[in-house]
mmCIF file of C-alpha atoms in Angstrom:
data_model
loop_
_atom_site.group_PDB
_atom_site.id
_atom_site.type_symbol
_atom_site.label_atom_id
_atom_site.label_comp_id
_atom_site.label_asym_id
_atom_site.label_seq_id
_atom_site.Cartn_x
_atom_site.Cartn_y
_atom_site.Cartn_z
ATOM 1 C CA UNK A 749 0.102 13.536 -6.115
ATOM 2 C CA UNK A 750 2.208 11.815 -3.420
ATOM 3 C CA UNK A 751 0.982 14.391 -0.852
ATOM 4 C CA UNK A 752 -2.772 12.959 -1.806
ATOM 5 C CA UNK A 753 -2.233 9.201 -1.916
ATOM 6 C CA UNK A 754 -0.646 9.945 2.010
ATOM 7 C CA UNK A 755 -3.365 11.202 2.931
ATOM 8 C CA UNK A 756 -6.110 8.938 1.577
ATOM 9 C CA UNK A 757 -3.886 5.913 3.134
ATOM 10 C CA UNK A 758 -4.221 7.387 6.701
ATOM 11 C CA UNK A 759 -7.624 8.683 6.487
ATOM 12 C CA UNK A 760 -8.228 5.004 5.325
ATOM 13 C CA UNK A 761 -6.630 3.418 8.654
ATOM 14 C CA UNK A 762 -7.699 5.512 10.428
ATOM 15 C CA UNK A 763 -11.320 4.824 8.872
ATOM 16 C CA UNK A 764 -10.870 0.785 9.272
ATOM 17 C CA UNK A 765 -10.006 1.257 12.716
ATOM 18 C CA UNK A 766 -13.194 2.755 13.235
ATOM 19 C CA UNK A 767 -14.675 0.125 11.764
ATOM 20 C CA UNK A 768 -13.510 -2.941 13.618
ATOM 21 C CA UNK A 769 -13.699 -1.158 16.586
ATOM 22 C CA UNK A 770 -17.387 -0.694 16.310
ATOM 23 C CA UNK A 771 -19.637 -3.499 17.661
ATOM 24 C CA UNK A 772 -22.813 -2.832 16.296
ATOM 25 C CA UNK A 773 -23.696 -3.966 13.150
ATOM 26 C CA UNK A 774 -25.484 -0.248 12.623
ATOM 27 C CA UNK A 775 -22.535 1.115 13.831
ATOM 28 C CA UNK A 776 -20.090 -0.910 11.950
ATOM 29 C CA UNK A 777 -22.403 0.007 8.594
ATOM 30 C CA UNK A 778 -22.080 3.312 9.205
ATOM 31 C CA UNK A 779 -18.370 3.353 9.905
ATOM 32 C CA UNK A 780 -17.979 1.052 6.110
ATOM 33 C CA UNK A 781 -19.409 4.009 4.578
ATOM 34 C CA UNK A 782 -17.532 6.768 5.896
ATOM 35 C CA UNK A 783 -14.568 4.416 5.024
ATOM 36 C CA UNK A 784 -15.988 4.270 1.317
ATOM 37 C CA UNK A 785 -16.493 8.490 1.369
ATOM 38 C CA UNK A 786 -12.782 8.925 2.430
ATOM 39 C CA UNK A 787 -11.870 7.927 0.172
ATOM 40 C CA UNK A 788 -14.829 9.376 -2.888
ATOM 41 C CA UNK A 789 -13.761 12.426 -1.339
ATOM 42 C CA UNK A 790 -10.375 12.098 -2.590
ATOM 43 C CA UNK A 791 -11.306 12.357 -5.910
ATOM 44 C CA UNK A 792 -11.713 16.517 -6.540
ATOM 45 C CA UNK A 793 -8.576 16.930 -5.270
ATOM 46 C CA UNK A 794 -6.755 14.256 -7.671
ATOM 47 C CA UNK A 795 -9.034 16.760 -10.688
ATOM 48 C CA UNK A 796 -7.199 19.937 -8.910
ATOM 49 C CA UNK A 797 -3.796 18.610 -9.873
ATOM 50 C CA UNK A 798 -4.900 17.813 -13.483
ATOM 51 C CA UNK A 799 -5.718 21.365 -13.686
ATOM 52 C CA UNK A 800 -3.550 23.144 -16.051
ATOM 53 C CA UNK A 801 -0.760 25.012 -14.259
ATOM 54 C CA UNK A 802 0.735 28.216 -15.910
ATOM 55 C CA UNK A 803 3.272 27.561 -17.810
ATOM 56 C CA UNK A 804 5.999 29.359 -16.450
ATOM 57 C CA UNK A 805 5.371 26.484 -13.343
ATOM 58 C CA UNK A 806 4.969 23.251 -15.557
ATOM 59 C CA UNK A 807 8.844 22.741 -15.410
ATOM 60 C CA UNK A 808 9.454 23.615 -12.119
ATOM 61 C CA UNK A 809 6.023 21.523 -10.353
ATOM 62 C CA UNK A 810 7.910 17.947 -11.651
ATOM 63 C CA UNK A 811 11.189 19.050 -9.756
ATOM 64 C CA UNK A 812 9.991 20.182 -6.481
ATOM 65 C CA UNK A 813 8.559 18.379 -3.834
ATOM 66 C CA UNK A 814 5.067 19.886 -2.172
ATOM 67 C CA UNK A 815 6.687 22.262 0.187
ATOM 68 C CA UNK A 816 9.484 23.820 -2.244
ATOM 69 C CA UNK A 817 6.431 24.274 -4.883
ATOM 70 C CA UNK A 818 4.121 26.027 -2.172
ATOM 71 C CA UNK A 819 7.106 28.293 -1.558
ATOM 72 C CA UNK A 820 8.134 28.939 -5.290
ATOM 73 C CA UNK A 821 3.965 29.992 -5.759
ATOM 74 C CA UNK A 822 4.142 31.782 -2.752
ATOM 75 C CA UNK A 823 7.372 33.577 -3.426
ATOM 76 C CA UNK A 824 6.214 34.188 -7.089
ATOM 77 C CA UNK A 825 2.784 36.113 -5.967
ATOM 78 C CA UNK A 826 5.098 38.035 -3.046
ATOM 79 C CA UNK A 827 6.861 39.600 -5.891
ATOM 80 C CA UNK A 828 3.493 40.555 -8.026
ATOM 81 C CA UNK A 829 0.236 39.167 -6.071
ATOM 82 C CA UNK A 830 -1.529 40.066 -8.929
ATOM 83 C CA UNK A 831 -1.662 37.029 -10.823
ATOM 84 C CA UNK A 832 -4.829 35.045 -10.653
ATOM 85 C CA UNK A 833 -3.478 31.945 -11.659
ATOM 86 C CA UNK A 834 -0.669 31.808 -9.047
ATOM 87 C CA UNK A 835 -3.527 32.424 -6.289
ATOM 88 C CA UNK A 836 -5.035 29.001 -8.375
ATOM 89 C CA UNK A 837 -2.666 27.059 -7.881
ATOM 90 C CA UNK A 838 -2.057 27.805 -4.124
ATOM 91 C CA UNK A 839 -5.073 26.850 -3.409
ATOM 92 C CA UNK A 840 -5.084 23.428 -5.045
ATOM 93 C CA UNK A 841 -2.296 23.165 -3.003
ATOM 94 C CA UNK A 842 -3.706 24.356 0.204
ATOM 95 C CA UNK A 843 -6.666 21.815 -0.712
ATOM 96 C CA UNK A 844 -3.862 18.707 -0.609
ATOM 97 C CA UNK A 845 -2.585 19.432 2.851
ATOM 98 C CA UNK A 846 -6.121 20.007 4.059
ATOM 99 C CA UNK A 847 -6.265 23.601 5.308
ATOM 100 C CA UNK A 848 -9.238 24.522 3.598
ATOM 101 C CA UNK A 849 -9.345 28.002 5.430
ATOM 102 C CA UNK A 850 -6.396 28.817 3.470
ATOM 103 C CA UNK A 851 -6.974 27.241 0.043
ATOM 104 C CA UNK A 852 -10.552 29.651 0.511
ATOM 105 C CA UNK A 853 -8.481 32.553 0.737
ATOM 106 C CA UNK A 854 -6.119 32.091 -1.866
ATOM 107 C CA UNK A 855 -9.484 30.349 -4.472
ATOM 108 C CA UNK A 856 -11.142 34.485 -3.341
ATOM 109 C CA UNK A 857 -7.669 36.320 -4.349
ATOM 110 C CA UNK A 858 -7.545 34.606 -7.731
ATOM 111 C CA UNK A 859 -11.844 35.242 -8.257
ATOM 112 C CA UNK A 860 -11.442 38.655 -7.516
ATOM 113 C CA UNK A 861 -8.587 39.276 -9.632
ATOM 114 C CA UNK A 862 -10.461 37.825 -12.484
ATOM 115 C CA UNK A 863 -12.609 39.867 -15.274
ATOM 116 C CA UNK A 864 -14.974 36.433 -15.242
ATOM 117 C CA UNK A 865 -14.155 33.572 -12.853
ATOM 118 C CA UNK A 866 -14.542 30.290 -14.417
ATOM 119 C CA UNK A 867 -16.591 27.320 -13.616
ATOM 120 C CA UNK A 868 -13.369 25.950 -12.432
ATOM 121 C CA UNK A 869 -12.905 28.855 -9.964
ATOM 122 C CA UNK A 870 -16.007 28.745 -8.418
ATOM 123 C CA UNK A 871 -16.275 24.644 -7.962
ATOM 124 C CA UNK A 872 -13.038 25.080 -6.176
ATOM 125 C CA UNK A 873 -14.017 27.364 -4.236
ATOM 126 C CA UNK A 874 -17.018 25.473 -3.195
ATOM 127 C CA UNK A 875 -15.121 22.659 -3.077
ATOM 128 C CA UNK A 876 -12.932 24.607 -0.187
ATOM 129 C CA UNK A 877 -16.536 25.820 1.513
ATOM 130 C CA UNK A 878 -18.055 22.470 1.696
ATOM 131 C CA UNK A 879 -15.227 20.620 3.277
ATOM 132 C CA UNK A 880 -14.357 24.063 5.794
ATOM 133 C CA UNK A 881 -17.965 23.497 7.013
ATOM 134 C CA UNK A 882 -17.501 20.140 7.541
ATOM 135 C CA UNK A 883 -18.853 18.454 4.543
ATOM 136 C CA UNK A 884 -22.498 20.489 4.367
ATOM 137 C CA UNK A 885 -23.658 22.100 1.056
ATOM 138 C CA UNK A 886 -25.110 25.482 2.972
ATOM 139 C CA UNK A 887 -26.421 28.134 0.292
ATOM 140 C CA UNK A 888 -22.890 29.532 -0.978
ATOM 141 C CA UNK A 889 -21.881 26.666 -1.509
ATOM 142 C CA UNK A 890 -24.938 25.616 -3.551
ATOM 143 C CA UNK A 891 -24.944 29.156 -5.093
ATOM 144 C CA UNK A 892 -21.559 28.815 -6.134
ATOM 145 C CA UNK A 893 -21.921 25.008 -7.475
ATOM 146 C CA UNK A 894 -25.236 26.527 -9.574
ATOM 147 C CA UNK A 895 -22.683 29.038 -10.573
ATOM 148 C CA UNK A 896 -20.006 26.775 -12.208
ATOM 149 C CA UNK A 897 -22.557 24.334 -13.461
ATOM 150 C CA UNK A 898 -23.993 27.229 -15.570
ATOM 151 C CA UNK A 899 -21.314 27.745 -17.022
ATOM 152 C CA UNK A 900 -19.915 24.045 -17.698
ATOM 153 C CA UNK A 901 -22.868 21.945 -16.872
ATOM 154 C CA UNK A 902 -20.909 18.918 -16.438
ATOM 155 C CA UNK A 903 -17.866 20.737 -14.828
ATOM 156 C CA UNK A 904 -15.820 17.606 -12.963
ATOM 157 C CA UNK A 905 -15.269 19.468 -9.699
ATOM 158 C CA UNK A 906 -18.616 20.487 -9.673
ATOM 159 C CA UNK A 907 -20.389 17.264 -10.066
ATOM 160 C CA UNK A 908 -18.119 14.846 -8.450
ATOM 161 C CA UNK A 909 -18.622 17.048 -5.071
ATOM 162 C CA UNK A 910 -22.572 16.828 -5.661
ATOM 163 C CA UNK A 911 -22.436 13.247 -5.952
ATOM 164 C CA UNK A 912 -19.997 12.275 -3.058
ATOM 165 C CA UNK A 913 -22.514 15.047 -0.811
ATOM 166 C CA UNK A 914 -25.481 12.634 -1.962
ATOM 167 C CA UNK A 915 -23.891 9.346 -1.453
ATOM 168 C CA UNK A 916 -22.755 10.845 2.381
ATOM 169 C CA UNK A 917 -26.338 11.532 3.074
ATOM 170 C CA UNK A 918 -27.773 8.173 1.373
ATOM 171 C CA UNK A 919 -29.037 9.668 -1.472
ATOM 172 C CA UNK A 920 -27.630 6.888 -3.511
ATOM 173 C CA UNK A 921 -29.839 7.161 -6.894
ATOM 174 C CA UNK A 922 -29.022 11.076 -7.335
ATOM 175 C CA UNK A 923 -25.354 10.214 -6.510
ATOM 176 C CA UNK A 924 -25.571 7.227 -9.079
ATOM 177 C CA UNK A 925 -27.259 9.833 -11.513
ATOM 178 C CA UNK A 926 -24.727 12.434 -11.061
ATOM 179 C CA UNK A 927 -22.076 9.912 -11.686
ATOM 180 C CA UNK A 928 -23.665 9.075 -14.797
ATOM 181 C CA UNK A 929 -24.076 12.698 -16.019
ATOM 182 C CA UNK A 930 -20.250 12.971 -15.473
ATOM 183 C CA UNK A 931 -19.601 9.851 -17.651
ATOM 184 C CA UNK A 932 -22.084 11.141 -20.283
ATOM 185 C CA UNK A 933 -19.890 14.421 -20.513
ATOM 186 C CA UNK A 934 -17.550 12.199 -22.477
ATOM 187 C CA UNK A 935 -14.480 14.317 -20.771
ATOM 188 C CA UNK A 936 -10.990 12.809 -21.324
ATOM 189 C CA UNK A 937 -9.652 13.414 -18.045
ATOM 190 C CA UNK A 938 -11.955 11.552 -15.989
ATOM 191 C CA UNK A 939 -11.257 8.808 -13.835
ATOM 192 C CA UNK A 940 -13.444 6.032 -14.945
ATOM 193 C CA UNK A 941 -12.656 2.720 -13.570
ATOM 194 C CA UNK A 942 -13.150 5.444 -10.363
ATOM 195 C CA UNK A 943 -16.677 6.903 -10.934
ATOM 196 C CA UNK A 944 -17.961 3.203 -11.981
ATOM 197 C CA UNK A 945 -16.781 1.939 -8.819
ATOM 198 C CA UNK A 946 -18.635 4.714 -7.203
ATOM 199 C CA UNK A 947 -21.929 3.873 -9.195
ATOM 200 C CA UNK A 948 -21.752 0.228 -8.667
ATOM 201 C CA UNK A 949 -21.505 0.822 -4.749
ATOM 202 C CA UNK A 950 -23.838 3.246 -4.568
ATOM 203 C CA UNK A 951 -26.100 0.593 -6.526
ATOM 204 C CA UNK A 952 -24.965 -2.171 -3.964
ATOM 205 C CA UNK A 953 -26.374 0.305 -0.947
ATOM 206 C CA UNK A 954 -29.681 0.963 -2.919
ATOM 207 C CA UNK A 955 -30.639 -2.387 -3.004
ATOM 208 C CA UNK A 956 -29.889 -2.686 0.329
ATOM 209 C CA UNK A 957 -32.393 -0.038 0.999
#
């Protein structure tokens, strides 16, 4: 969790930088909401770590610090790479130190390895996709997101990727929507005061537009 909130705080300066440095109003618009997606973005990681870990690694995730947990996974799977959920976990952590090339790899070892992926499995893999190819839903990563959504049609990975891709491209009224379809889902581990902060800028831009 620490590793996260580090990186949203220099993605964010770097971010405002970009934004006062901008002369334009345009410009400086456009820089404000890049500012805003750093950190929306944030937010399918901070569901990765609220996945649940196996349990012979809830004890150990608490004493470790990012690093010695990568290596305890990492260690664990050289021994038997066979287990799924290991290859899970990796990649969430992959995912918080932003090599998404890696957290793809480990999100195919634990699909493959896997009678039936989940919906969580295959938003996190998409999740890995979209942000390798620099933020762009291309068909496997739509194909995958159908995939999950199929399965858990108001998976949290899922949809909170959908809407931060629409509010990027200024589709704010099917970002709002897909906000609201998450809030519907009446899941317990959502971030609320989060997601209504989303829907009440994206609101703000609309009437803008």
């Amino acid at each position: 969790m620490e590793s996260i909130v580090l990186v949203t705080l220099i993605l964010l300066s770097v971010s405002i930088a970009i934004v006062f440095s901008q002369k334009s109003k345009q410009r400086k618009r456009k820089a404000s909401l890049f500012m805003v997606v750093v950190t929306l973005t944030t937010l399918p990681l901070f569901y990765f770590l609220h996945e649940p870990a196996p349990k012979a690694l809830e004890k150990t995730v608490d004493a470790l610090t990012h690093s010695e947990y990568m290596e305890d996974i990492q260690a664990k799977l050289t021994e038997d790479p066979n287990q799924q959920e290991l290859w899970f976990q990796l990649g969430h952590g992959y995912l918080v130190n932003n090599d998404f090339k890696s957290a793809l790899t480990s999100f195919d070892y634990s699909i493959r390895l896997s009678a039936s992926p989940s919906a969580n499995q295959l938003a996190a893999k998409a999740s890995a996709l979209y942000y390798l190819r620099s933020q762009r839903i291309n068909d496997e990563v739509e194909s995958l997101l159908t995939a999950a959504l199929q399965q858990d049609s108001t998976n949290t990975t899922a949809l909170t990727l959908i809407a931060n891709d629409h509010l990027l491209s200024f589709r704010y009224q099917q970002a709002i929507d897909t906000w609201v379809r998450l809030l519907d889902s009446q899941k317990t581990d959502l971030d609320r005061v989060a997601i209504i902060g989303s829907i009440n800028y994206a609101k703000s831009r609309l009437n803008i537009h």
